[in-house]
Short mmCIF file of C-alpha atoms and ligand atoms in Angstrom, two decimals:
data_model
loop_
_atom_site.label_atom_id
_atom_site.label_comp_id
_atom_site.label_asym_id
_atom_site.label_seq_id
_atom_site.Cartn_x
_atom_site.Cartn_y
_atom_site.Cartn_z
CA MET A 1 17.03 -7.49 -10.90
CA LYS A 2 16.41 -9.24 -7.51
CA LEU A 3 14.43 -7.00 -5.10
CA ILE A 4 13.24 -7.80 -1.58
CA PHE A 5 9.95 -6.51 -0.65
CA GLY A 6 9.73 -5.97 3.11
CA THR A 7 6.32 -6.96 3.65
CA SER A 8 4.20 -9.48 5.42
CA ASN A 9 1.12 -8.77 3.09
CA ARG A 10 0.91 -11.38 0.47
CA GLY A 11 -1.63 -9.22 -1.50
CA LYS A 12 1.05 -6.55 -1.66
CA LEU A 13 3.55 -8.90 -2.78
CA ARG A 14 1.39 -10.11 -5.80
CA GLU A 15 0.39 -6.83 -6.69
CA ALA A 16 4.12 -5.79 -6.65
CA SER A 17 5.29 -8.61 -8.98
CA ASP A 18 2.62 -7.95 -11.51
CA ILE A 19 3.30 -4.29 -11.34
CA LEU A 20 7.13 -4.71 -11.73
CA GLY A 21 6.91 -7.21 -14.42
CA PRO A 22 9.36 -9.79 -15.57
CA ASP A 23 12.43 -7.63 -15.24
CA TYR A 24 12.28 -7.94 -11.36
CA GLN A 25 12.19 -10.88 -9.26
CA VAL A 26 10.33 -9.82 -6.05
CA VAL A 27 10.81 -11.94 -3.04
CA CYS A 28 9.38 -11.45 0.46
CA PRO A 29 11.26 -11.81 3.77
CA ALA A 30 9.52 -14.94 4.62
CA ASP A 31 10.55 -16.63 1.31
CA LEU A 32 14.17 -15.86 2.73
CA GLY A 33 13.36 -17.38 6.11
CA ILE A 34 13.46 -13.89 7.81
CA THR A 35 10.46 -14.04 10.20
CA GLU A 36 11.40 -11.04 12.72
CA ASP A 37 8.90 -8.17 12.27
CA VAL A 38 9.39 -4.55 12.63
CA GLU A 39 7.07 -2.36 14.72
CA GLU A 40 5.54 0.39 12.82
CA THR A 41 6.15 3.12 15.34
CA GLY A 42 6.51 6.01 13.00
CA GLU A 43 3.90 8.83 12.88
CA THR A 44 4.03 9.15 9.26
CA LEU A 45 3.76 7.01 6.25
CA GLU A 46 7.31 7.90 5.23
CA ALA A 47 8.83 7.14 8.55
CA ASN A 48 7.13 3.75 8.57
CA SER A 49 8.22 3.07 5.14
CA ILE A 50 11.69 3.78 6.12
CA LEU A 51 11.44 1.67 9.06
CA LYS A 52 10.36 -1.47 7.36
CA ALA A 53 12.79 -0.86 4.32
CA GLU A 54 15.69 -0.45 6.95
CA HIS A 55 14.73 -3.52 8.79
CA ILE A 56 15.24 -5.66 5.72
CA PHE A 57 18.23 -3.89 4.64
CA ASN A 58 20.08 -4.40 8.08
CA ILE A 59 19.41 -8.08 7.79
CA THR A 60 20.23 -8.67 4.10
CA HIS A 61 22.35 -5.66 2.99
CA SER A 62 20.74 -6.35 -0.40
CA ALA A 63 18.37 -4.06 -2.63
CA CYS A 64 15.19 -3.82 -0.91
CA PHE A 65 12.06 -1.63 -0.89
CA ALA A 66 9.07 -1.55 1.49
CA ASP A 67 5.78 0.37 1.39
CA ASP A 68 3.62 2.01 3.83
CA THR A 69 0.22 2.69 2.92
CA GLY A 70 -2.65 4.82 4.56
CA LEU A 71 -6.38 5.44 3.61
CA GLU A 72 -7.24 9.05 4.20
CA VAL A 73 -10.67 9.86 4.76
CA ASP A 74 -11.72 13.56 4.45
CA ALA A 75 -14.81 13.31 6.50
CA LEU A 76 -12.67 11.53 9.45
CA GLY A 77 -10.07 14.34 9.39
CA GLY A 78 -7.68 12.03 7.59
CA ALA A 79 -8.02 9.03 9.46
CA PRO A 80 -7.41 6.11 9.63
CA GLY A 81 -4.30 7.39 7.73
CA VAL A 82 -0.99 5.85 9.14
CA HIS A 83 -3.07 3.96 11.58
CA SER A 84 -4.95 2.03 8.82
CA ALA A 85 -3.61 -1.52 9.64
CA ARG A 86 -4.76 -1.13 13.35
CA TYR A 87 -7.92 0.86 13.01
CA ALA A 88 -10.01 -1.49 14.55
CA GLY A 89 -7.31 -2.92 17.18
CA GLU A 90 -4.04 -4.52 16.92
CA GLY A 91 -4.95 -7.89 15.08
CA HIS A 92 -4.47 -6.39 11.39
CA ASP A 93 -8.00 -7.63 10.86
CA PHE A 94 -9.01 -6.33 7.42
CA ALA A 95 -12.86 -7.11 7.75
CA ALA A 96 -13.00 -5.54 11.37
CA ASN A 97 -11.35 -2.33 9.73
CA ARG A 98 -13.92 -2.13 6.97
CA ARG A 99 -16.82 -2.65 9.57
CA LYS A 100 -15.48 0.14 11.58
CA LEU A 101 -14.98 2.51 8.91
CA LEU A 102 -18.39 2.13 7.35
CA GLU A 103 -19.95 2.61 10.75
CA ALA A 104 -18.01 5.73 11.37
CA MET A 105 -19.31 6.95 7.91
CA LYS A 106 -22.91 5.91 8.31
CA ASP A 107 -24.18 9.28 8.34
CA VAL A 108 -21.84 10.99 6.02
CA PRO A 109 -23.61 12.15 2.71
CA ASP A 110 -22.28 10.93 -0.67
CA GLU A 111 -20.83 14.34 -1.47
CA LEU A 112 -18.54 14.34 1.70
CA ARG A 113 -17.40 10.74 1.30
CA THR A 114 -14.10 11.61 -0.61
CA ALA A 115 -11.07 9.62 0.35
CA ARG A 116 -7.51 8.66 -1.11
CA PHE A 117 -5.21 5.83 -0.72
CA ARG A 118 -1.69 7.08 -0.28
CA CYS A 119 1.47 4.86 -0.62
CA VAL A 120 5.11 5.78 0.13
CA VAL A 121 7.72 3.29 -1.21
CA THR A 122 11.32 3.36 0.39
CA LEU A 123 13.88 1.88 -1.82
CA ILE A 124 17.45 1.12 -0.40
CA LEU A 125 20.10 -0.03 -2.81
CA GLU A 126 23.14 -2.21 -2.00
CA ASP A 127 24.99 1.18 -1.29
CA GLY A 128 22.63 1.79 1.55
CA ARG A 129 21.27 5.04 -0.14
CA LYS A 130 17.50 5.70 0.21
CA HIS A 131 15.02 6.76 -2.48
CA PHE A 132 11.51 7.46 -2.05
CA PHE A 133 8.41 7.04 -4.54
CA ASP A 134 4.78 8.31 -3.69
CA GLY A 135 1.61 7.26 -5.30
CA VAL A 136 -1.86 8.29 -4.60
CA VAL A 137 -5.39 7.28 -5.96
CA GLU A 138 -8.35 9.58 -5.30
CA GLY A 139 -11.97 8.11 -4.63
CA ARG A 140 -14.67 7.75 -2.31
CA ILE A 141 -15.99 5.46 0.60
CA ALA A 142 -18.95 3.14 -0.44
CA LYS A 143 -21.83 2.57 1.63
CA ILE A 144 -21.58 -1.01 1.70
CA GLU A 145 -18.85 -3.54 0.97
CA MET A 146 -18.91 -4.59 -2.81
CA GLY A 147 -16.55 -7.22 -4.22
CA THR A 148 -14.23 -9.85 -3.14
CA MET A 149 -10.80 -9.29 -4.84
CA GLY A 150 -7.99 -7.36 -3.48
CA PHE A 151 -7.52 -6.83 0.29
CA GLY A 152 -7.67 -4.45 3.01
CA TYR A 153 -10.07 -1.56 2.38
CA ASP A 154 -10.54 -2.46 -1.47
CA ALA A 155 -14.10 -3.49 -0.74
CA VAL A 156 -15.09 -0.15 0.44
CA PHE A 157 -13.01 2.08 -1.81
CA ILE A 158 -14.71 3.47 -5.23
CA PRO A 159 -11.87 5.12 -7.19
CA ASP A 160 -12.86 8.26 -9.21
CA GLU A 161 -11.88 6.60 -12.43
CA PHE A 162 -14.29 4.07 -12.10
CA PRO A 163 -17.12 5.63 -9.98
CA ARG A 164 -19.52 2.58 -10.23
CA TYR A 165 -17.20 -0.05 -8.73
CA THR A 166 -15.02 -0.70 -5.54
CA MET A 167 -11.49 -1.69 -5.99
CA ALA A 168 -12.48 -5.32 -5.02
CA GLU A 169 -14.83 -5.44 -7.95
CA LEU A 170 -12.36 -3.91 -10.51
CA GLY A 171 -9.95 -6.93 -9.96
CA GLU A 172 -6.18 -6.74 -9.75
CA ASP A 173 -5.33 -5.68 -13.44
CA ILE A 174 -7.18 -2.69 -13.27
CA LYS A 175 -6.35 -1.92 -9.69
CA ASN A 176 -2.92 -1.89 -10.43
CA SER A 177 -3.13 0.36 -13.29
CA ILE A 178 -4.75 3.02 -11.51
CA SER A 179 -3.44 2.39 -7.69
CA HIS A 180 -1.55 4.32 -5.18
CA ARG A 181 0.89 1.22 -5.27
CA GLY A 182 0.81 1.13 -9.09
CA MET A 183 1.86 4.66 -9.17
CA SER A 184 4.81 4.46 -6.70
CA LEU A 185 6.12 1.21 -7.71
CA ARG A 186 6.17 2.31 -11.62
CA LEU A 187 7.95 5.54 -10.65
CA MET A 188 10.57 3.29 -8.87
CA ALA A 189 10.86 1.00 -11.83
CA ALA A 190 11.33 3.93 -14.04
CA TRP A 191 13.91 5.46 -11.65
CA LEU A 192 15.88 1.86 -11.48
CA LYS A 193 16.02 1.73 -15.49
CA GLU A 194 17.42 5.26 -15.52
CA ASN A 195 19.88 5.01 -12.59
CA VAL A 196 20.95 1.37 -11.98
CA LYS A 197 22.59 -0.36 -15.20
P1 LIG B 201 3.13 -4.60 5.75
O1 LIG B 201 3.31 -3.62 6.70
O2 LIG B 201 3.65 -6.05 6.01
O3 LIG B 201 3.73 -4.42 4.26
P2 LIG B 201 0.44 -4.14 6.16
O4 LIG B 201 -1.00 -4.67 5.55
O5 LIG B 201 0.24 -3.95 7.66
O6 LIG B 201 1.64 -5.07 5.58
P3 LIG B 201 0.37 -1.20 5.66
O7 LIG B 201 0.59 -0.83 6.88
O8 LIG B 201 1.21 -0.54 4.57
O9 LIG B 201 0.57 -2.75 5.36
O10 LIG B 201 -1.12 -1.02 5.39
C1 LIG B 201 -2.04 -0.29 6.20
C2 LIG B 201 -3.33 -0.97 6.00
O11 LIG B 201 -3.89 -0.36 4.71
C3 LIG B 201 -3.57 -2.45 5.99
O12 LIG B 201 -4.77 -2.75 6.75
C4 LIG B 201 -3.69 -2.78 4.63
O13 LIG B 201 -4.52 -3.98 4.33
C5 LIG B 201 -4.44 -1.59 3.98
N1 LIG B 201 -3.87 -1.39 2.66
C6 LIG B 201 -2.77 -1.14 2.22
N2 LIG B 201 -2.87 -1.28 0.81
C7 LIG B 201 -4.00 -1.23 0.52
C8 LIG B 201 -4.56 -1.62 -0.61
O14 LIG B 201 -3.78 -1.44 -2.03
N3 LIG B 201 -5.98 -1.70 -0.75
C9 LIG B 201 -6.57 -1.82 0.23
N4 LIG B 201 -6.24 -1.94 1.42
C10 LIG B 201 -4.81 -1.61 1.60
#
């Protein structure tokens, strides 16, 4: 089955292809020559996930999905949350975002460094109906950056299942097996198998 993933983030695209496996051909808007971006003006992950999926559906009228992901840090009252991409400014600068986060967390003791990635996927099928799939992975914020794999906040996020490593040290296969995106996209794939013949 061909699915358009409404993202401009190549890291997400690679992960989605691996997670969904050979039964799905995952393409992104850029591969189809679609260059218009959508403004993420929603106040929630779900709202932005819908905006991104609808944007692609309105152009293509084909089966598509989008994800909006946020890092919720308890010691920061849930920030950066829905603003994770623009935490350090408009540039979507992953390194600047990580630096700002580590600075904000510099005096926070170990036991209060809990955090989670939350991912909301919106799937829109050709009939225009929407379906939602949520994924979450619990962990904590590292004191320094560690690892070079992955993207975004991976180098500062230590998942509870592997408490000695950041996501960026664990690598893509392990990340996908435990991650927020792995969870939501596996739920989506299971739903598609059951409901779309
Ligand atoms: P699209 O909207 O085009 O999909 P984006 O990178 O802007 O790409 P989000 O708004 O969903 O995607 O992401 C919010 C931020 O969270 C952004 O800075 C991401 O790099 C970061 N992020 C998302 N998923 C992540 C992951 O699996 N690991 C680490 N950081 C992640």
